[in-house]
PDB file of C-alpha atoms in Angstrom:
ATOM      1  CA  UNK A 834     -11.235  65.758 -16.393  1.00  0.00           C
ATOM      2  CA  UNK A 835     -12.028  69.435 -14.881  1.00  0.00           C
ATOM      3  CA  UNK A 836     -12.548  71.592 -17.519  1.00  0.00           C
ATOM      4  CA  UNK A 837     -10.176  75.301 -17.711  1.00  0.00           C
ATOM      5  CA  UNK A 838     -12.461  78.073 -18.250  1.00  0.00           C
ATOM      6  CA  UNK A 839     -10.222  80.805 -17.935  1.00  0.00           C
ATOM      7  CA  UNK A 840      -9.790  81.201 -21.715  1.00  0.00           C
ATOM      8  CA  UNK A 841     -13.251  81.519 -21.665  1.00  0.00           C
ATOM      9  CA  UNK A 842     -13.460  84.675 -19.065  1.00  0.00           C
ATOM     10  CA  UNK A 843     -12.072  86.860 -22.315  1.00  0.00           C
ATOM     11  CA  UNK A 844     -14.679  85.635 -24.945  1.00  0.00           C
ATOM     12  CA  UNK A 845     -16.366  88.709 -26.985  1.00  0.00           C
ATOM     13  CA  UNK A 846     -19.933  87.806 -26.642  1.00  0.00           C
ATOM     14  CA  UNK A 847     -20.612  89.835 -30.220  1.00  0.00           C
ATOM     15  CA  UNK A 848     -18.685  86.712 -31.707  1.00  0.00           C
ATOM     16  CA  UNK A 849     -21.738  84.783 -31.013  1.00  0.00           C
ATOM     17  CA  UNK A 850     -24.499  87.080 -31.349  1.00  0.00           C
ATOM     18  CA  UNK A 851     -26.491  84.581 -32.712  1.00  0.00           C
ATOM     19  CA  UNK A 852     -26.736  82.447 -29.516  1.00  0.00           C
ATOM     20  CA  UNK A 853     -30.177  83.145 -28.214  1.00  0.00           C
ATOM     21  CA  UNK A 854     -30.805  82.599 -24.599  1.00  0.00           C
ATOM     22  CA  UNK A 855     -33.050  83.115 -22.179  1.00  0.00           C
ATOM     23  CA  UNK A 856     -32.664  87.017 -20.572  1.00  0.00           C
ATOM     24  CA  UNK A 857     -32.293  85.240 -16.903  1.00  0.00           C
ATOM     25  CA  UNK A 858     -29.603  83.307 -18.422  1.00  0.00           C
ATOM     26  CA  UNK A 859     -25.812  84.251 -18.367  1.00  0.00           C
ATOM     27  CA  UNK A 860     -24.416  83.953 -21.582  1.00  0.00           C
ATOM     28  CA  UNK A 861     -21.334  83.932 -20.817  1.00  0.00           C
ATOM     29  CA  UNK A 862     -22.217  80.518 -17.966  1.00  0.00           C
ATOM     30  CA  UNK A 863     -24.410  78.939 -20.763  1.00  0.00           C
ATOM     31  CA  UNK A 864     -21.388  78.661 -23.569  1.00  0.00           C
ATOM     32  CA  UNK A 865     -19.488  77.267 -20.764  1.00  0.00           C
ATOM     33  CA  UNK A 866     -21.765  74.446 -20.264  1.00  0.00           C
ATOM     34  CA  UNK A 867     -22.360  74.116 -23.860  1.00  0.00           C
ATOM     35  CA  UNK A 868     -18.954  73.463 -24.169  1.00  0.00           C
ATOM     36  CA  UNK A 869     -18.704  70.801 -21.412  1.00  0.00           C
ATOM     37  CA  UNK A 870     -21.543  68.990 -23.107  1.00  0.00           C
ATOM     38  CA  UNK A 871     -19.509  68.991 -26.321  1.00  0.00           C
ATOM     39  CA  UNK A 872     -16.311  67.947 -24.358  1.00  0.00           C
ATOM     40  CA  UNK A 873     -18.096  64.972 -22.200  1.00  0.00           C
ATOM     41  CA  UNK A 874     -19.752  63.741 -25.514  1.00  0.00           C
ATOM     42  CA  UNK A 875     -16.161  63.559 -27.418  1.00  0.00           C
ATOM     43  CA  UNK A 876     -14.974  61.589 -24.158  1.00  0.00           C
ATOM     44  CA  UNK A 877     -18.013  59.226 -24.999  1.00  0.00           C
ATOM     45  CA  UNK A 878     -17.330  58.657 -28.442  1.00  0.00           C
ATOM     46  CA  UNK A 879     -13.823  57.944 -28.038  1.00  0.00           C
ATOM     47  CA  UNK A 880     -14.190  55.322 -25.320  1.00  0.00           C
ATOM     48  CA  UNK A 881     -17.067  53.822 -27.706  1.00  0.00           C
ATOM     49  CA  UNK A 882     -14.253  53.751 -30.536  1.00  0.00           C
ATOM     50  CA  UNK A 883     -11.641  52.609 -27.984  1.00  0.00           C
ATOM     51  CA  UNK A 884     -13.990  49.593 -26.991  1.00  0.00           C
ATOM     52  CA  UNK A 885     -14.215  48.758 -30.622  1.00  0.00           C
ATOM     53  CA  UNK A 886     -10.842  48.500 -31.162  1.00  0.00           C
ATOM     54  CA  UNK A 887      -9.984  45.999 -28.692  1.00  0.00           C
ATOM     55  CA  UNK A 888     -13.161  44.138 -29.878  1.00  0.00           C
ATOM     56  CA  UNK A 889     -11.939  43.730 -33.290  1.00  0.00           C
ATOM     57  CA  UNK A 890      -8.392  42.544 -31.542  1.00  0.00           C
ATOM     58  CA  UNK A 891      -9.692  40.174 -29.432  1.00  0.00           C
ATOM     59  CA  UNK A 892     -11.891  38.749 -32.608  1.00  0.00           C
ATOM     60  CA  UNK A 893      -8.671  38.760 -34.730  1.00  0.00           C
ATOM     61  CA  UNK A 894      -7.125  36.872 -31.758  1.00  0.00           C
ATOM     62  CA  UNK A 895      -9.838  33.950 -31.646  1.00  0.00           C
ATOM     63  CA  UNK A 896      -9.955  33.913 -35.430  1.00  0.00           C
ATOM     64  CA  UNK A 897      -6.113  32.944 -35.661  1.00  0.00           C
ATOM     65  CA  UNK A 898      -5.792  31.071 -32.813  1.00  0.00           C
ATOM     66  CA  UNK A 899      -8.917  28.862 -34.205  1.00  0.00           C
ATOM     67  CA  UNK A 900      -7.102  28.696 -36.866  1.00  0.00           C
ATOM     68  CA  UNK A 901      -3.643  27.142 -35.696  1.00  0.00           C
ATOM     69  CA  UNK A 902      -5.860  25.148 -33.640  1.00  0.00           C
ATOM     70  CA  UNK A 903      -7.858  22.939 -36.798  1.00  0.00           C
ATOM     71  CA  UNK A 904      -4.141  22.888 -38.344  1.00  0.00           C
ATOM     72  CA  UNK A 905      -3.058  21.252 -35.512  1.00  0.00           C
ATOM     73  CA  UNK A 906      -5.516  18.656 -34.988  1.00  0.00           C
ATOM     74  CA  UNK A 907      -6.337  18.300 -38.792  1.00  0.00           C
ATOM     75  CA  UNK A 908      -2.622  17.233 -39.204  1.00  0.00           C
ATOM     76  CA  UNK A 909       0.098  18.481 -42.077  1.00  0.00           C
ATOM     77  CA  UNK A 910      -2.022  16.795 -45.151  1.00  0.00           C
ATOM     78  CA  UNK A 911      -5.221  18.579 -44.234  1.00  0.00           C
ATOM     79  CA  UNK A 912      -4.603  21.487 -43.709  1.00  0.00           C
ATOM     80  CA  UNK A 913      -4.158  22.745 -47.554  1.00  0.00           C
ATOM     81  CA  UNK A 914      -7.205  20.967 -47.614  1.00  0.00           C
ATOM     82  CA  UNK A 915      -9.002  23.292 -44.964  1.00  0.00           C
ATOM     83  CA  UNK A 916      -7.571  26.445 -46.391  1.00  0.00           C
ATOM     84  CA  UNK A 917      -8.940  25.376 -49.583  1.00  0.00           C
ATOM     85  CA  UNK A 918     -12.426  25.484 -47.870  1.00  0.00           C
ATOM     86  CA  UNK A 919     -12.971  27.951 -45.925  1.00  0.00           C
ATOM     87  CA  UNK A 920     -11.909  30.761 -48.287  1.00  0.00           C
ATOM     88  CA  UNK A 921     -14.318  28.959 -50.883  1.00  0.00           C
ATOM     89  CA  UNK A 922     -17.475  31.490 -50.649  1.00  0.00           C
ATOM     90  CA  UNK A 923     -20.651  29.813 -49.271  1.00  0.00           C
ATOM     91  CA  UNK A 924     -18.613  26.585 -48.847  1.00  0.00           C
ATOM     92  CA  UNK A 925     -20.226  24.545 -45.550  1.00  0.00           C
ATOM     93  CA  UNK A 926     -16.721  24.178 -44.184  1.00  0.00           C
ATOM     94  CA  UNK A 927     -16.569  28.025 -43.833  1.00  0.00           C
ATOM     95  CA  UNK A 928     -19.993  28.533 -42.289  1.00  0.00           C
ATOM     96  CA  UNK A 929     -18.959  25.713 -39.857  1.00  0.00           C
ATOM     97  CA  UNK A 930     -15.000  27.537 -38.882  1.00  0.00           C
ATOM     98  CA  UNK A 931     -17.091  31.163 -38.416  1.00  0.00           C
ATOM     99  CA  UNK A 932     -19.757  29.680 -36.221  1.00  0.00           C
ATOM    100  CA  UNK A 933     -17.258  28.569 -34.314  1.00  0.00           C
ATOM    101  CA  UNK A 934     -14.877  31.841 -34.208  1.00  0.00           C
ATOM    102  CA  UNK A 935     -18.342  33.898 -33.023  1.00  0.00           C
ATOM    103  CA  UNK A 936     -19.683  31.118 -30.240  1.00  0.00           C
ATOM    104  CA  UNK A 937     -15.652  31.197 -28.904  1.00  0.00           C
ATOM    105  CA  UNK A 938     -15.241  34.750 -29.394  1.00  0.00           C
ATOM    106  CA  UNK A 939     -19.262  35.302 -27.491  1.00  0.00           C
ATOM    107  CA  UNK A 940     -18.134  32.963 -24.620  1.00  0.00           C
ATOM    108  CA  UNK A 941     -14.959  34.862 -23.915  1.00  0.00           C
ATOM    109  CA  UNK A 942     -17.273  37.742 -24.146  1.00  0.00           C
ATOM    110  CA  UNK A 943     -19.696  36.659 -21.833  1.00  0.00           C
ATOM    111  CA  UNK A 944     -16.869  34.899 -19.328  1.00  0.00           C
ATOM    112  CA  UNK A 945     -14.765  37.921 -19.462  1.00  0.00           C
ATOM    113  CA  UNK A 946     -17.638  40.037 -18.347  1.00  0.00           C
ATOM    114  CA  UNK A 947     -18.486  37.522 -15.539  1.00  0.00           C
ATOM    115  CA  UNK A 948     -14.718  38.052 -14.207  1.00  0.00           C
ATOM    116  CA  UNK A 949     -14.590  42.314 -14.128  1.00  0.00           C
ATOM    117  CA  UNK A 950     -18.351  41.687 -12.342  1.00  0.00           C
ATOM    118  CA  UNK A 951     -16.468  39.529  -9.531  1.00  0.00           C
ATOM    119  CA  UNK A 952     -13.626  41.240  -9.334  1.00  0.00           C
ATOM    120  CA  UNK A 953     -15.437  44.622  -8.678  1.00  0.00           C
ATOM    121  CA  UNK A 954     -17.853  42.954  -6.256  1.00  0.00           C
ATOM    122  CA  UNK A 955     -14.445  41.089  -4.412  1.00  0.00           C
ATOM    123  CA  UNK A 956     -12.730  44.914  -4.530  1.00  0.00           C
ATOM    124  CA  UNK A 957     -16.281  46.225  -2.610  1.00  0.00           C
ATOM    125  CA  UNK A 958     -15.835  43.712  -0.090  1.00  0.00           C
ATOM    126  CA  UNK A 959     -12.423  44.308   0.828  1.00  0.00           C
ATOM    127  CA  UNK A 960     -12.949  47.537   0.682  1.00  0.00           C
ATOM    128  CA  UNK A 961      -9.464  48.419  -1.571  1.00  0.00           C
ATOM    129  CA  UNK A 962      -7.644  47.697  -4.424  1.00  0.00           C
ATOM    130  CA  UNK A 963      -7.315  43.770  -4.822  1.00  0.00           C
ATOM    131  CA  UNK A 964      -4.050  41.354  -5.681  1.00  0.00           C
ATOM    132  CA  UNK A 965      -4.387  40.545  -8.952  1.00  0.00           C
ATOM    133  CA  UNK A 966      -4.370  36.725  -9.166  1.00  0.00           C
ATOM    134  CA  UNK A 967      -4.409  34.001 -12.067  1.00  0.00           C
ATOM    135  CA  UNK A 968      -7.566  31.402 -12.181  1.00  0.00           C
ATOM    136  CA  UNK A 969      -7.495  28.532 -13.798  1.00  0.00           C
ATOM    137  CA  UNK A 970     -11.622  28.461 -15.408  1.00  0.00           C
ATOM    138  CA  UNK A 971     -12.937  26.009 -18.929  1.00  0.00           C
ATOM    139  CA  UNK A 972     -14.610  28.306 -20.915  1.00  0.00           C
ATOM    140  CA  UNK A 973     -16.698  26.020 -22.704  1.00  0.00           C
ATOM    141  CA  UNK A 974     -20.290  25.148 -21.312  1.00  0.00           C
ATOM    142  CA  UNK A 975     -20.261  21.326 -19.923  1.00  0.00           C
ATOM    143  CA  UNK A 976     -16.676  20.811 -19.602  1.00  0.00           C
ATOM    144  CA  UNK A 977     -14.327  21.202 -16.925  1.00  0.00           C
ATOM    145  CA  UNK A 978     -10.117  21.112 -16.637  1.00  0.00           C
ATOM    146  CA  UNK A 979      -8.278  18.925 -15.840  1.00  0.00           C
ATOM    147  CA  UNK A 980      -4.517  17.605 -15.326  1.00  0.00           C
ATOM    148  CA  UNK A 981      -2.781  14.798 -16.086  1.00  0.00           C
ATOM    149  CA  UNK A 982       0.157  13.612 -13.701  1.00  0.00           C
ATOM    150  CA  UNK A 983       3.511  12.637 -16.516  1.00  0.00           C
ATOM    151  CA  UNK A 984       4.904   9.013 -16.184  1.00  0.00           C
ATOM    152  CA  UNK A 985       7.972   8.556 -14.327  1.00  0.00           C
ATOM    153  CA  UNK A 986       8.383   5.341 -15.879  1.00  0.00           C
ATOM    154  CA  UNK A 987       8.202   6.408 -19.352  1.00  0.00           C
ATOM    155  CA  UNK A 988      10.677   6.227 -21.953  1.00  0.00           C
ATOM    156  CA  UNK A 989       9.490   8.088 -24.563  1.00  0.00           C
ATOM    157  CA  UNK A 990      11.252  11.732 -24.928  1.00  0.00           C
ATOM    158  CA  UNK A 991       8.653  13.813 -24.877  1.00  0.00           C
ATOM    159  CA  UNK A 992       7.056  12.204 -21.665  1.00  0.00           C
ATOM    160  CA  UNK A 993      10.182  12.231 -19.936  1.00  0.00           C
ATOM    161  CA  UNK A 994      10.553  15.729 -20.169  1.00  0.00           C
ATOM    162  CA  UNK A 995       7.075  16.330 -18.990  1.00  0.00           C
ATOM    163  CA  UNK A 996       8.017  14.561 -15.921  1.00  0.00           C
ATOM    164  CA  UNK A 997      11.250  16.681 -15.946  1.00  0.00           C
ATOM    165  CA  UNK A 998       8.522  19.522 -15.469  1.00  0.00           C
ATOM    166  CA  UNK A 999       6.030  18.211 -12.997  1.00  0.00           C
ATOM    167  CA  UNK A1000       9.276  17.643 -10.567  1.00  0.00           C
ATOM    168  CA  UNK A1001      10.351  21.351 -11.088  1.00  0.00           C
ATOM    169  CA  UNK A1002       7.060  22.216  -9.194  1.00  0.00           C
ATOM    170  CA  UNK A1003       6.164  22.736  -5.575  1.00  0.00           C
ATOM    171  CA  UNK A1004       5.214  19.909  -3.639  1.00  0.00           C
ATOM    172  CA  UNK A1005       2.116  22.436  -2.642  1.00  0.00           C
ATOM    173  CA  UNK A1006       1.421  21.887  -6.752  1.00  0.00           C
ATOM    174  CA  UNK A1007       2.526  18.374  -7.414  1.00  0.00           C
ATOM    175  CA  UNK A1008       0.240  17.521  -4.064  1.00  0.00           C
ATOM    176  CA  UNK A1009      -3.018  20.086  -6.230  1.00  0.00           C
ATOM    177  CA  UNK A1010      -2.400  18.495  -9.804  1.00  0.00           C
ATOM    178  CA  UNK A1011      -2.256  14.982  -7.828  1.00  0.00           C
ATOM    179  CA  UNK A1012      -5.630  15.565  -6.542  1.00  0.00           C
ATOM    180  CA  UNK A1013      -7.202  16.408  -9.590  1.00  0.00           C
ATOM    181  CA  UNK A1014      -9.074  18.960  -7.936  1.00  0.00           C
ATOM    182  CA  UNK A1015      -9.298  22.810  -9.953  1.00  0.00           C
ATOM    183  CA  UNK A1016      -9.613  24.983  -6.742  1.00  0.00           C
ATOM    184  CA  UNK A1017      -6.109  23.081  -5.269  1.00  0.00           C
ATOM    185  CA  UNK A1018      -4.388  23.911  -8.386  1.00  0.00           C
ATOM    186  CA  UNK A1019      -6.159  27.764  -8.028  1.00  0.00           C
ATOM    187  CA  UNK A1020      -5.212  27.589  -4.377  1.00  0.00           C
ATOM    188  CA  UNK A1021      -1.944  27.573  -5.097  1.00  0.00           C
ATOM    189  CA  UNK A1022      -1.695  29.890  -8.019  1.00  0.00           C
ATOM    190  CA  UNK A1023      -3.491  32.189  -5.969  1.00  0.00           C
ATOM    191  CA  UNK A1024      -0.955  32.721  -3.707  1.00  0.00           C
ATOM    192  CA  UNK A1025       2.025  33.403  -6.337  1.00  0.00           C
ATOM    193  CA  UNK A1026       2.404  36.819  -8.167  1.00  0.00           C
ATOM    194  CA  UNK A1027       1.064  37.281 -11.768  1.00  0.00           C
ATOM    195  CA  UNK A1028       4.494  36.224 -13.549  1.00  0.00           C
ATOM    196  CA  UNK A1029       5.071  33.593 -11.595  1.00  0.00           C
ATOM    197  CA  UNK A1030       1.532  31.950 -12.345  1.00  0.00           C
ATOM    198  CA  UNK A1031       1.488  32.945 -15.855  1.00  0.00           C
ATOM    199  CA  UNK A1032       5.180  30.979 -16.047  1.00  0.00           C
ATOM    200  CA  UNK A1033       3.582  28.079 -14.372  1.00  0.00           C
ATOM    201  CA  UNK A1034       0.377  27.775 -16.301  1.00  0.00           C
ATOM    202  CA  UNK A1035       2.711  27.982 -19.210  1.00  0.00           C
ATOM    203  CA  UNK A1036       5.146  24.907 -17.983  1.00  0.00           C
ATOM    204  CA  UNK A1037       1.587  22.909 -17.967  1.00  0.00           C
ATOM    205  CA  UNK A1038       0.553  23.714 -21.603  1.00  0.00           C
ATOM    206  CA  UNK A1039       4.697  22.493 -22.344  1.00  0.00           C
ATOM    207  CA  UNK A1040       4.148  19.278 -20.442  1.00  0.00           C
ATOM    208  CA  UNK A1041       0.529  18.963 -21.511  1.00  0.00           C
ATOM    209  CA  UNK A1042      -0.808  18.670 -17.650  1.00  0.00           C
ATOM    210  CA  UNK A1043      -3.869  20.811 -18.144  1.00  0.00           C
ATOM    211  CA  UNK A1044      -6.598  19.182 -20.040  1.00  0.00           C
ATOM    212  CA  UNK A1045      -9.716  20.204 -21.114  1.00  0.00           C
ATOM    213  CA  UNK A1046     -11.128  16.678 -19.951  1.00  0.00           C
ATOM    214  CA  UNK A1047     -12.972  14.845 -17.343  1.00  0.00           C
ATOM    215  CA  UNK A1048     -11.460  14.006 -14.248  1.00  0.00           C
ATOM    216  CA  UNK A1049      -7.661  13.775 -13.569  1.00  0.00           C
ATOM    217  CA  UNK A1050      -5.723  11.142 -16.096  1.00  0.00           C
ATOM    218  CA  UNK A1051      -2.459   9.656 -13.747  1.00  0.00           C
ATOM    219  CA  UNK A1052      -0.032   8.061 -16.055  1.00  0.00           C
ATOM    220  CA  UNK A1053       1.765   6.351 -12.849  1.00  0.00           C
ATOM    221  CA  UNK A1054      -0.962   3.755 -12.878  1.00  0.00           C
ATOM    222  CA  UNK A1055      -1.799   1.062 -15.098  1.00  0.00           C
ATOM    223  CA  UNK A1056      -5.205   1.994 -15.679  1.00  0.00           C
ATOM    224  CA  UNK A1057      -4.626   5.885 -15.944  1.00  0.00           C
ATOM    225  CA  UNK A1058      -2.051   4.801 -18.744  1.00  0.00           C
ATOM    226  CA  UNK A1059      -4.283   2.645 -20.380  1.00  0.00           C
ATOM    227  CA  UNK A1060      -7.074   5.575 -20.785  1.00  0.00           C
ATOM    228  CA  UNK A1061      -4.051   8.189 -21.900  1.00  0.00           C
ATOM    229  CA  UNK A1062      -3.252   6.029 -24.710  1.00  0.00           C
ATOM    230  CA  UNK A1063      -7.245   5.538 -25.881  1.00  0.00           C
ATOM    231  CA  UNK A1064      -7.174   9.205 -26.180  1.00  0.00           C
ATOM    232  CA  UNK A1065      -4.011   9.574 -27.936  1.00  0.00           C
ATOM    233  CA  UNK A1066      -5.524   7.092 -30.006  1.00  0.00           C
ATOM    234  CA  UNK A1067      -8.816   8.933 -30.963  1.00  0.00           C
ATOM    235  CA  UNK A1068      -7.179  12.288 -31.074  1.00  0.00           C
ATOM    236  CA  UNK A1069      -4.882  10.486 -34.121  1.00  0.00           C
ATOM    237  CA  UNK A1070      -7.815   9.285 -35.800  1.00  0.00           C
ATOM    238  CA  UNK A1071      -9.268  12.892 -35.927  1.00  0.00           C
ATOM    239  CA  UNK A1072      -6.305  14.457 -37.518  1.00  0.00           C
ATOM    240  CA  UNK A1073      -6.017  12.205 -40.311  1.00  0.00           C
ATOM    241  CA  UNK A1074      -9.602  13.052 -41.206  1.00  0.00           C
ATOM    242  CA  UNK A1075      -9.327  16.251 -43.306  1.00  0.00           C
ATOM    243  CA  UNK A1076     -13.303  16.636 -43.907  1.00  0.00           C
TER     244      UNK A1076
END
């Protein structure tokens, strides 16, 4: 931001007699860049602070959402249980949940930084501003997503309205989330605005098509029913668990 100097042309120099300067040096030049120096170092510190407000949002953010999460999977009868814990000072159960919060909230970190570094290199190869896009990516180390295809067939509720879902879809993105394969799925996000892949990604959390899981689970066969239900299974035995 260019600096005005004009109010600066009018300065009485006897106001700051006590500036001592070189003779070769303008006095009247060196307050002016004495004054940029203090004005680009202010510009510093506030994007510092800036930066370290959205850090502490984004830690809030992966505190609470860890949070709903372990309710969630700990089930209604654990969770007093959990609370009980993990405000208990020194208590294992709330070293374990803030390990947790700072290897998720370092991952994001790290990932999030990976993104702006390919999204500036993809904006130097094209040369201009690019389309902003939604990509599907699994944060976590070792793990990869995945979708699971509703069962027609089904008659519970819940499943039928997941199906209800997957048929309100393309066939470009019933063909992708058929296939199992991530960079079909991104293919096709790729191509839709930001609103309309953010609605989209949303409709698969609803239905629960995207998985963090191996390989792609398709209720419309036997066998891809068979290994839905074993994980339904062991995700049940988990939440009734409260330790």
């Amino acid at each position: 931001m260019p600096l005005d100097y004009s109010k600066w042309d009018a300065l009485e120099l006897s106001d700051d007699s006590d500036i001592e300067v070189h003779p070769n040096v303008d006095k009247r030049s060196f307050i002016r860049a004495k004054q940029n120096q203090i004005h680009m170092e202010r510009a510093r510190r506030k994007n510092e602070i800036e930066t370290l407000k959205y850090e502490r949002i984004a830690w809030r953010c992966v505190h609470q959402a860890l949070l709903l999460q372990y309710c969630r999977a700990l089930g209604r009868d654990g969770v007093q249980l959990f609370f009980k814990r993990i405000t208990t000072a020194n208590h294992q159960a709330q070293e374990v949940f803030l390990k947790d919060v700072r290897e998720t909230y370092g991952k994001i970190k790290v990932r999030t930084a990976e993104i702006n570094k390919q999204r500036a290199a993809e904006k130097a190869e094209g040369g201009g501003v690019g389309v902003e896009q939604i990509q599907l990516h699994a944060v976590e180390p070792g793990t990869k997503l995945s979708f699971r295809v509703p069962d027609k067939d089904s008659q519970d509720p819940q499943e039928q309205a997941a199906w209800a879902i997957f048929e309100s879809f393309t066939p470009e993105m019933k063909k992708a989330i058929q296939s199992g394969n991530l960079d079909e799925v991104n293919k096709v996000l790729g191509e839709l605005n930001v609103a309309e892949a953010e609605e989209l990604v949303g409709k698969f959390n609803e239905a629960g098509i995207l998985n963090l899981e191996e390989g792609v689970i398709d209720t419309t066969t036997e066998e891809g029913k068979a290994e839905f239900e074993k994980r339904k299974e062991m995700g049940s035995k988990f939440a009734d668990d409260p330790e």
